[in-house]
PDB file of C-alpha atoms in Angstrom:
ATOM      1  CA  MET A 103       0.000   0.002   0.008  1.00 54.00           C
ATOM      2  CA  LYS A 104       2.770   2.442   0.903  1.00 55.00           C
ATOM      3  CA  ARG A 105       4.579   1.683  -2.353  1.00 55.00           C
ATOM      4  CA  THR A 106       1.395   2.390  -4.248  1.00 53.00           C
ATOM      5  CA  ILE A 107       0.934   5.738  -2.476  1.00 56.00           C
ATOM      6  CA  SER A 108       4.552   6.629  -3.207  1.00 55.00           C
ATOM      7  CA  ARG A 109       4.205   5.631  -6.870  1.00 50.00           C
ATOM      8  CA  LEU A 110       1.055   7.726  -7.346  1.00 49.00           C
ATOM      9  CA  ALA A 111       2.540  10.645  -5.451  1.00 47.00           C
ATOM     10  CA  SER A 112       5.600  10.699  -7.723  1.00 46.00           C
ATOM     11  CA  LEU A 113       3.533  11.239 -10.848  1.00 43.00           C
ATOM     12  CA  ARG A 114       3.053  14.815 -11.973  1.00 41.00           C
ATOM     13  CA  PRO A 115      -0.490  16.208 -12.352  1.00 41.00           C
ATOM     14  CA  LEU A 116      -1.712  16.762 -15.875  1.00 37.00           C
ATOM     15  CA  ASP A 117      -1.981  20.513 -15.320  1.00 41.00           C
ATOM     16  CA  ALA A 118       0.324  21.781 -12.589  1.00 35.00           C
ATOM     17  CA  ARG A 119      -0.529  25.396 -13.453  1.00 37.00           C
ATOM     18  CA  VAL A 120      -4.191  25.293 -12.511  1.00 35.00           C
ATOM     19  CA  GLN A 121      -4.970  28.445 -10.522  1.00 35.00           C
ATOM     20  CA  ALA A 122      -6.412  27.956  -7.067  1.00 35.00           C
ATOM     21  CA  GLN A 123      -9.424  29.879  -5.844  1.00 37.00           C
ATOM     22  CA  PRO A 124      -9.042  32.700  -3.278  1.00 34.00           C
ATOM     23  CA  SER A 125      -8.035  31.704   0.244  1.00 39.00           C
ATOM     24  CA  PRO A 126      -6.393  28.387  -0.707  1.00 44.00           C
ATOM     25  CA  VAL A 127      -5.118  25.930   1.866  1.00 48.00           C
ATOM     26  CA  HIS A 128      -1.320  26.164   1.982  1.00 46.00           C
ATOM     27  CA  PHE A 129       0.727  23.014   2.680  1.00 45.00           C
ATOM     28  CA  ASN A 130       4.251  24.418   2.400  1.00 41.00           C
ATOM     29  CA  GLY A 131       4.628  25.562   6.015  1.00 36.00           C
ATOM     30  CA  LEU A 132       6.260  22.386   7.347  1.00 33.00           C
ATOM     31  CA  ALA A 133       8.798  21.542   4.647  1.00 34.00           C
ATOM     32  CA  ALA A 134       9.314  21.700   0.890  1.00 36.00           C
ATOM     33  CA  TRP A 135       8.202  18.122   0.470  1.00 45.00           C
ATOM     34  CA  ASP A 136       7.513  18.190  -3.250  1.00 47.00           C
ATOM     35  CA  ASP A 137       6.665  21.590  -4.662  1.00 51.00           C
ATOM     36  CA  PRO A 138       6.859  24.550  -2.259  1.00 47.00           C
ATOM     37  CA  ASN A 139       4.598  26.596  -4.533  1.00 48.00           C
ATOM     38  CA  VAL A 140       1.672  24.191  -4.422  1.00 58.00           C
ATOM     39  CA  GLN A 141      -1.554  25.837  -3.321  1.00 72.00           C
ATOM     40  CA  VAL A 142      -4.534  23.554  -2.809  1.00 75.00           C
ATOM     41  CA  LYS A 143      -8.184  24.153  -2.150  1.00 84.00           C
ATOM     42  CA  PRO A 144      -9.582  20.636  -1.611  1.00 88.00           C
ATOM     43  CA  GLY A 145     -12.524  19.741  -3.790  1.00 87.00           C
ATOM     44  CA  GLN A 146     -15.881  18.522  -2.488  1.00 91.00           C
ATOM     45  CA  HIS A 147     -15.047  14.979  -3.643  1.00 92.00           C
ATOM     46  CA  VAL A 148     -12.129  15.035  -1.174  1.00 94.00           C
ATOM     47  CA  ILE A 149     -13.979  16.759   1.651  1.00 94.00           C
ATOM     48  CA  ALA A 150     -16.779  14.183   1.410  1.00 95.00           C
ATOM     49  CA  ILE A 151     -14.281  11.363   1.935  1.00 95.00           C
ATOM     50  CA  CYS A 152     -12.714  13.225   4.859  1.00 95.00           C
ATOM     51  CA  ASN A 153     -16.071  13.610   6.540  1.00 96.00           C
ATOM     52  CA  GLN A 154     -17.164  10.014   5.898  1.00 96.00           C
ATOM     53  CA  TYR A 155     -13.921   8.324   6.966  1.00 96.00           C
ATOM     54  CA  ASP A 156     -12.588  10.857   9.477  1.00 96.00           C
ATOM     55  CA  ILE A 157      -9.431  11.758   7.599  1.00 96.00           C
ATOM     56  CA  SER A 158      -7.847  15.196   8.055  1.00 95.00           C
ATOM     57  CA  PHE A 159      -5.465  17.431   6.117  1.00 94.00           C
ATOM     58  CA  PRO A 160      -1.766  17.906   6.998  1.00 92.00           C
ATOM     59  CA  THR A 161      -2.585  21.317   8.504  1.00 91.00           C
ATOM     60  CA  GLU A 162      -3.771  19.364  11.581  1.00 94.00           C
ATOM     61  CA  LEU A 163      -0.191  18.275  12.321  1.00 95.00           C
ATOM     62  CA  ARG A 164       1.558  20.061  15.191  1.00 95.00           C
ATOM     63  CA  PRO A 165       5.082  19.876  16.623  1.00 95.00           C
ATOM     64  CA  LEU A 166       5.363  16.815  18.863  1.00 92.00           C
ATOM     65  CA  GLY A 167       7.016  18.875  21.610  1.00 84.00           C
ATOM     66  CA  THR A 168      10.071  16.710  22.316  1.00 80.00           C
ATOM     67  CA  ARG A 169      13.706  17.743  22.502  1.00 85.00           C
ATOM     68  CA  LEU A 170      16.111  15.003  21.522  1.00 89.00           C
ATOM     69  CA  THR A 171      19.136  14.722  23.747  1.00 89.00           C
ATOM     70  CA  SER A 172      21.330  14.555  20.664  1.00 88.00           C
ATOM     71  CA  ASN A 173      20.058  15.589  17.242  1.00 92.00           C
ATOM     72  CA  PRO A 174      22.854  16.040  14.689  1.00 94.00           C
ATOM     73  CA  TYR A 175      20.368  14.933  12.024  1.00 95.00           C
ATOM     74  CA  LYS A 176      18.125  17.978  12.670  1.00 95.00           C
ATOM     75  CA  ILE A 177      15.052  15.728  12.870  1.00 95.00           C
ATOM     76  CA  THR A 178      11.781  17.535  13.430  1.00 94.00           C
ATOM     77  CA  VAL A 179       8.596  15.699  14.308  1.00 96.00           C
ATOM     78  CA  VAL A 180       4.948  16.664  13.891  1.00 96.00           C
ATOM     79  CA  ALA A 181       1.945  14.646  14.965  1.00 96.00           C
ATOM     80  CA  SER A 182      -1.806  14.619  15.258  1.00 96.00           C
ATOM     81  CA  PRO A 183      -4.312  12.366  17.072  1.00 96.00           C
ATOM     82  CA  LYS A 184      -6.149  12.272  13.730  1.00 96.00           C
ATOM     83  CA  HIS A 185      -5.346  10.440  10.512  1.00 97.00           C
ATOM     84  CA  CYS A 186      -3.887  12.992   8.116  1.00 97.00           C
ATOM     85  CA  PHE A 187      -3.146  12.800   4.404  1.00 95.00           C
ATOM     86  CA  PHE A 188       0.522  12.686   3.485  1.00 93.00           C
ATOM     87  CA  HIS A 189       1.797  16.080   2.283  1.00 88.00           C
ATOM     88  CA  GLN A 190       2.876  14.766  -1.081  1.00 85.00           C
ATOM     89  CA  SER A 191      -0.658  13.581  -1.858  1.00 90.00           C
ATOM     90  CA  MET A 192      -2.277  16.972  -1.518  1.00 90.00           C
ATOM     91  CA  LYS A 193      -1.547  18.221  -5.047  1.00 87.00           C
ATOM     92  CA  TYR A 194      -3.918  15.518  -6.322  1.00 90.00           C
ATOM     93  CA  PHE A 195      -6.800  16.685  -4.122  1.00 91.00           C
ATOM     94  CA  ASP A 196      -7.486  20.119  -5.609  1.00 87.00           C
ATOM     95  CA  ARG A 197     -11.036  21.243  -6.458  1.00 85.00           C
ATOM     96  CA  LEU A 198     -10.506  20.155 -10.077  1.00 84.00           C
ATOM     97  CA  GLU A 199     -10.518  16.391  -9.760  1.00 85.00           C
ATOM     98  CA  HIS A 200      -7.245  14.807 -10.780  1.00 88.00           C
ATOM     99  CA  PRO A 201      -7.336  11.465 -12.637  1.00 90.00           C
ATOM    100  CA  PHE A 202      -5.440   9.804  -9.786  1.00 90.00           C
ATOM    101  CA  ALA A 203      -7.526  11.281  -6.997  1.00 92.00           C
ATOM    102  CA  LYS A 204     -10.087   8.480  -6.738  1.00 93.00           C
ATOM    103  CA  SER A 205      -7.440   5.735  -6.696  1.00 95.00           C
ATOM    104  CA  LEU A 206      -5.432   7.609  -4.066  1.00 95.00           C
ATOM    105  CA  LEU A 207      -8.486   8.206  -1.899  1.00 96.00           C
ATOM    106  CA  ASP A 208      -9.362   4.497  -2.106  1.00 97.00           C
ATOM    107  CA  ILE A 209      -5.869   3.676  -0.832  1.00 96.00           C
ATOM    108  CA  TYR A 210      -6.339   6.003   2.123  1.00 97.00           C
ATOM    109  CA  ILE A 211      -9.727   4.457   2.915  1.00 97.00           C
ATOM    110  CA  GLN A 212      -8.074   1.026   3.077  1.00 96.00           C
ATOM    111  CA  LYS A 213      -5.285   2.508   5.190  1.00 96.00           C
ATOM    112  CA  LYS A 214      -7.838   3.404   7.859  1.00 96.00           C
ATOM    113  CA  LYS A 215      -7.329  -0.141   9.132  1.00 94.00           C
ATOM    114  CA  GLU A 216      -3.932   1.017  10.457  1.00 95.00           C
ATOM    115  CA  PRO A 217      -4.261   2.949  13.735  1.00 96.00           C
ATOM    116  CA  LEU A 218      -0.944   4.786  13.379  1.00 97.00           C
ATOM    117  CA  TRP A 219       0.024   6.496  10.116  1.00 97.00           C
ATOM    118  CA  MET A 220       3.776   7.128   9.981  1.00 96.00           C
ATOM    119  CA  SER A 221       5.964   8.694   7.347  1.00 94.00           C
ATOM    120  CA  ALA A 222       9.483  10.049   7.064  1.00 94.00           C
ATOM    121  CA  PHE A 223      10.954  12.593   4.679  1.00 92.00           C
ATOM    122  CA  ALA A 224      14.515  13.683   4.012  1.00 94.00           C
ATOM    123  CA  HIS A 225      15.562  16.498   1.679  1.00 94.00           C
ATOM    124  CA  GLY A 226      18.655  18.467   0.781  1.00 93.00           C
ATOM    125  CA  GLY A 227      20.643  15.641  -0.725  1.00 94.00           C
ATOM    126  CA  SER A 228      20.665  13.477  -3.813  1.00 95.00           C
ATOM    127  CA  PRO A 229      17.589  11.328  -4.536  1.00 95.00           C
ATOM    128  CA  PHE A 230      19.563   8.261  -3.411  1.00 96.00           C
ATOM    129  CA  ALA A 231      20.654   9.894  -0.124  1.00 96.00           C
ATOM    130  CA  ASN A 232      17.148  11.240   0.539  1.00 96.00           C
ATOM    131  CA  GLY A 233      15.564   7.827  -0.106  1.00 96.00           C
ATOM    132  CA  THR A 234      18.151   5.943   1.956  1.00 97.00           C
ATOM    133  CA  ALA A 235      17.768   8.343   4.905  1.00 97.00           C
ATOM    134  CA  LYS A 236      13.981   8.044   4.747  1.00 96.00           C
ATOM    135  CA  ARG A 237      14.135   4.225   4.897  1.00 97.00           C
ATOM    136  CA  LYS A 238      16.671   4.302   7.711  1.00 97.00           C
ATOM    137  CA  LEU A 239      14.498   6.683   9.738  1.00 97.00           C
ATOM    138  CA  MET A 240      11.439   4.488   9.253  1.00 97.00           C
ATOM    139  CA  HIS A 241      13.459   1.383  10.256  1.00 97.00           C
ATOM    140  CA  ALA A 242      14.577   3.082  13.475  1.00 97.00           C
ATOM    141  CA  VAL A 243      11.051   4.236  14.359  1.00 97.00           C
ATOM    142  CA  ARG A 244       9.555   0.779  13.785  1.00 96.00           C
ATOM    143  CA  ASP A 245      12.263  -0.780  15.983  1.00 97.00           C
ATOM    144  CA  ALA A 246      11.501   1.824  18.643  1.00 97.00           C
ATOM    145  CA  LEU A 247       7.813   0.941  18.455  1.00 96.00           C
ATOM    146  CA  LEU A 248       8.653  -2.723  18.992  1.00 94.00           C
ATOM    147  CA  ALA A 249      10.892  -1.874  21.962  1.00 94.00           C
ATOM    148  CA  ALA A 250       8.001   0.075  23.475  1.00 93.00           C
ATOM    149  CA  GLY A 251       5.601  -2.819  23.101  1.00 91.00           C
ATOM    150  CA  TYR A 252       3.832  -1.995  19.829  1.00 94.00           C
ATOM    151  CA  ASP A 253       3.767  -3.461  16.335  1.00 93.00           C
ATOM    152  CA  ARG A 254       4.609  -1.439  13.220  1.00 91.00           C
ATOM    153  CA  PHE A 255       1.071  -0.049  13.084  1.00 94.00           C
ATOM    154  CA  GLY A 256       1.037   1.183  16.686  1.00 94.00           C
ATOM    155  CA  GLN A 257      -1.050  -1.661  18.125  1.00 92.00           C
ATOM    156  CA  SER A 258      -0.111  -3.044  21.538  1.00 90.00           C
ATOM    157  CA  VAL A 259       1.669  -6.389  21.235  1.00 85.00           C
ATOM    158  CA  PRO A 260       0.391  -9.183  23.550  1.00 80.00           C
ATOM    159  CA  VAL A 261       3.012 -10.547  25.932  1.00 75.00           C
ATOM    160  CA  ASP A 262       2.858 -14.190  27.003  1.00 70.00           C
ATOM    161  CA  GLY A 263      -0.445 -14.538  25.186  1.00 65.00           C
ATOM    162  CA  GLU A 264      -2.143 -11.926  27.344  1.00 66.00           C
ATOM    163  CA  SER A 265      -3.702  -8.814  25.876  1.00 63.00           C
ATOM    164  CA  SER A 266      -2.247  -5.546  27.082  1.00 60.00           C
ATOM    165  CA  ALA A 267      -4.241  -3.140  29.222  1.00 56.00           C
ATOM    166  CA  VAL A 268      -2.375  -0.269  27.527  1.00 65.00           C
ATOM    167  CA  ASN A 269      -4.035   1.271  24.518  1.00 80.00           C
ATOM    168  CA  GLY A 270      -2.188   1.440  21.218  1.00 92.00           C
ATOM    169  CA  LEU A 271      -1.198   4.571  19.342  1.00 95.00           C
ATOM    170  CA  TYR A 272      -3.666   6.311  17.066  1.00 96.00           C
ATOM    171  CA  GLY A 273      -3.111   9.215  14.691  1.00 96.00           C
ATOM    172  CA  SER A 274      -0.366  10.505  12.436  1.00 97.00           C
ATOM    173  CA  LEU A 275       3.383  10.842  12.992  1.00 97.00           C
ATOM    174  CA  ARG A 276       5.761  12.579  10.546  1.00 96.00           C
ATOM    175  CA  LEU A 277       9.551  12.761  10.769  1.00 96.00           C
ATOM    176  CA  MET A 278      11.547  15.245   8.653  1.00 95.00           C
ATOM    177  CA  SER A 279      15.256  15.910   8.221  1.00 96.00           C
ATOM    178  CA  PRO A 280      17.276  18.252   5.978  1.00 96.00           C
ATOM    179  CA  CYS A 281      20.465  16.217   6.632  1.00 96.00           C
ATOM    180  CA  PRO A 282      20.150  12.918   4.738  1.00 97.00           C
ATOM    181  CA  GLN A 283      23.914  12.452   4.555  1.00 96.00           C
ATOM    182  CA  ALA A 284      24.197  12.564   8.356  1.00 97.00           C
ATOM    183  CA  ILE A 285      21.458   9.935   8.701  1.00 97.00           C
ATOM    184  CA  CYS A 286      23.032   7.705   6.034  1.00 97.00           C
ATOM    185  CA  THR A 287      26.371   7.692   7.827  1.00 96.00           C
ATOM    186  CA  ALA A 288      25.002   7.519  11.380  1.00 96.00           C
ATOM    187  CA  LYS A 289      25.335   4.473  13.570  1.00 96.00           C
ATOM    188  CA  PHE A 290      21.961   2.801  13.700  1.00 97.00           C
ATOM    189  CA  ALA A 291      22.150   2.553  17.509  1.00 96.00           C
ATOM    190  CA  ASP A 292      22.380   6.358  17.738  1.00 96.00           C
ATOM    191  CA  LEU A 293      19.477   6.793  15.347  1.00 96.00           C
ATOM    192  CA  LEU A 294      17.465   4.248  17.322  1.00 97.00           C
ATOM    193  CA  ASP A 295      18.045   6.209  20.532  1.00 96.00           C
ATOM    194  CA  CYS A 296      16.521   9.299  18.866  1.00 96.00           C
ATOM    195  CA  ALA A 297      13.606   7.185  17.645  1.00 96.00           C
ATOM    196  CA  LYS A 298      12.911   5.870  21.137  1.00 96.00           C
ATOM    197  CA  GLN A 299      12.709   9.415  22.482  1.00 96.00           C
ATOM    198  CA  ILE A 300      10.297  10.291  19.657  1.00 96.00           C
ATOM    199  CA  ILE A 301       8.061   7.293  20.418  1.00 96.00           C
ATOM    200  CA  PHE A 302       8.044   8.182  24.098  1.00 94.00           C
ATOM    201  CA  ALA A 303       6.756  11.670  23.252  1.00 94.00           C
ATOM    202  CA  ALA A 304       4.287  10.166  20.743  1.00 95.00           C
ATOM    203  CA  GLU A 305       2.886   7.873  23.457  1.00 93.00           C
ATOM    204  CA  ILE A 306       1.869  10.896  25.501  1.00 90.00           C
ATOM    205  CA  LYS A 307       0.054  12.507  22.590  1.00 91.00           C
ATOM    206  CA  LEU A 308      -1.214   9.567  20.552  1.00 94.00           C
ATOM    207  CA  ARG A 309      -1.872   6.687  22.975  1.00 86.00           C
ATOM    208  CA  GLY A 310      -5.451   5.558  23.163  1.00 66.00           C
ATOM    209  CA  ASN A 311      -8.461   5.796  20.941  1.00 47.00           C
ATOM    210  CA  LYS A 312     -11.080   8.440  20.215  1.00 44.00           C
ATOM    211  CA  SER A 313     -12.756   7.908  23.586  1.00 39.00           C
ATOM    212  CA  ASN A 314      -9.448   8.027  25.495  1.00 39.00           C
ATOM    213  CA  PRO A 315      -6.851   9.686  23.254  1.00 41.00           C
ATOM    214  CA  HIS A 316      -4.314  10.814  25.830  1.00 38.00           C
ATOM    215  CA  LEU A 317      -2.333   9.481  28.750  1.00 37.00           C
ATOM    216  CA  GLU A 318      -3.159  10.722  32.199  1.00 37.00           C
ATOM    217  CA  SER A 319      -0.399  12.969  33.485  1.00 34.00           C
ATOM    218  CA  GLY A 320       0.402  10.497  36.260  1.00 34.00           C
ATOM    219  CA  GLN A 321       1.215   7.796  33.726  1.00 39.00           C
ATOM    220  CA  GLN A 322       4.104   9.620  32.091  1.00 40.00           C
ATOM    221  CA  HIS A 323       7.520   8.094  32.670  1.00 39.00           C
ATOM    222  CA  SER A 324      10.909   8.801  31.238  1.00 38.00           C
ATOM    223  CA  PRO A 325      12.146   6.382  28.538  1.00 41.00           C
ATOM    224  CA  LEU A 326      15.400   6.304  30.460  1.00 37.00           C
ATOM    225  CA  SER A 327      13.797   4.788  33.561  1.00 34.00           C
ATOM    226  CA  ARG A 328      15.086   1.447  34.736  1.00 30.00           C
ATOM    227  CA  GLY A 329      13.922  -1.315  32.449  1.00 33.00           C
ATOM    228  CA  THR A 330      11.009   0.728  31.197  1.00 33.00           C
ATOM    229  CA  PHE A 331      10.133   2.642  28.102  1.00 34.00           C
ATOM    230  CA  GLY A 332       7.169   4.988  28.101  1.00 36.00           C
ATOM    231  CA  GLY A 333       5.988   3.475  31.403  1.00 36.00           C
ATOM    232  CA  ARG A 334       5.793  -0.130  30.111  1.00 42.00           C
ATOM    233  CA  PRO A 335       8.168  -2.873  31.282  1.00 39.00           C
ATOM    234  CA  ARG A 336      10.256  -4.402  28.569  1.00 42.00           C
ATOM    235  CA  ALA A 337       9.773  -8.111  28.162  1.00 45.00           C
ATOM    236  CA  PRO A 338      12.801 -10.326  27.545  1.00 42.00           C
ATOM    237  CA  ASN A 339      13.348 -11.070  23.869  1.00 43.00           C
ATOM    238  CA  ASN A 340      12.663 -14.785  24.342  1.00 45.00           C
ATOM    239  CA  LYS A 341       9.231 -13.968  25.808  1.00 45.00           C
ATOM    240  CA  ARG A 342       8.143 -11.237  23.466  1.00 46.00           C
ATOM    241  CA  LYS A 343       5.661 -12.443  20.877  1.00 44.00           C
ATOM    242  CA  ARG A 344       5.393 -10.453  17.723  1.00 45.00           C
ATOM    243  CA  THR A 345       2.196 -10.106  15.814  1.00 44.00           C
ATOM    244  CA  ALA A 346       2.135 -10.811  12.132  1.00 43.00           C
ATOM    245  CA  ASN A 347       2.249  -7.652  10.023  1.00 41.00           C
TER     246      ASN A 347
END
C-alpha cells in the first residue's frame, strides 16, 4: 500500500498550473516536500471522503514537543491524534478532480485499518541519499515501536499470550530531516536512541483511541527509567511475541 501511495505521489499532475481559488489551503509551512509553490483548495469529492472516513489534512499536524538529547540529524517531528493525508498527496486533491484522486483516496480508505500513520521525509541531498535516509529513519522508528511494546502499526503487542491493558497509538506521525547524509552515515544505535525518544513523546500525545486519546499525566515516565520505556516494562526477547504484520 505504501509503495502504491509513493508511486502515485511521484507522478506529476496533468496541469500543474491550474490556478487555485481565493483563500487556498497552503501546505508548504512544514517543509518543501515536493513543490513549495503548491496551493490547494480541496474539492468537495475530497472533503466528502474526509467527513465520511474521518481523515484530516496535513494542516492538523503540530510539533510533537520533544527535544532530543542529541540531534545532529536535525530531525523535526509533527503529529496529530487524527489520521492526516501525506503532504505529497495533496496536489492531487485540488477542487479540479485529478485522474489519480479516486485511486489515491481508495488507498487512504483502506489505510484506515492502520491505527498509526507514519511517514518520514529527508531532503537536501541526492535522490539516493534522501531515499536511503527516509528508509533508515522508518526502520529506526519501527524498531523503537517494537521496543516500546507496539507493532509497526502502533497496536499493543500481547506478551505471553495476554492482551495488554495499555491502549495502542492512534493518529499520524511525521519525521523530517534536511540532513540525509548525516542519517546515512549515522550508527543505527544512535538513530534508534533518537527514535525511542520520539516514540516516548508520541505515546503521551497519541496513545489511546477516540474515547481516550491521551495518557493521564500521572502515567508519564521517562524512557530512560530502569527497564522501562514509556511506562511499560520491557519483556525479555525470548518472551516477546510479535504479531504478524
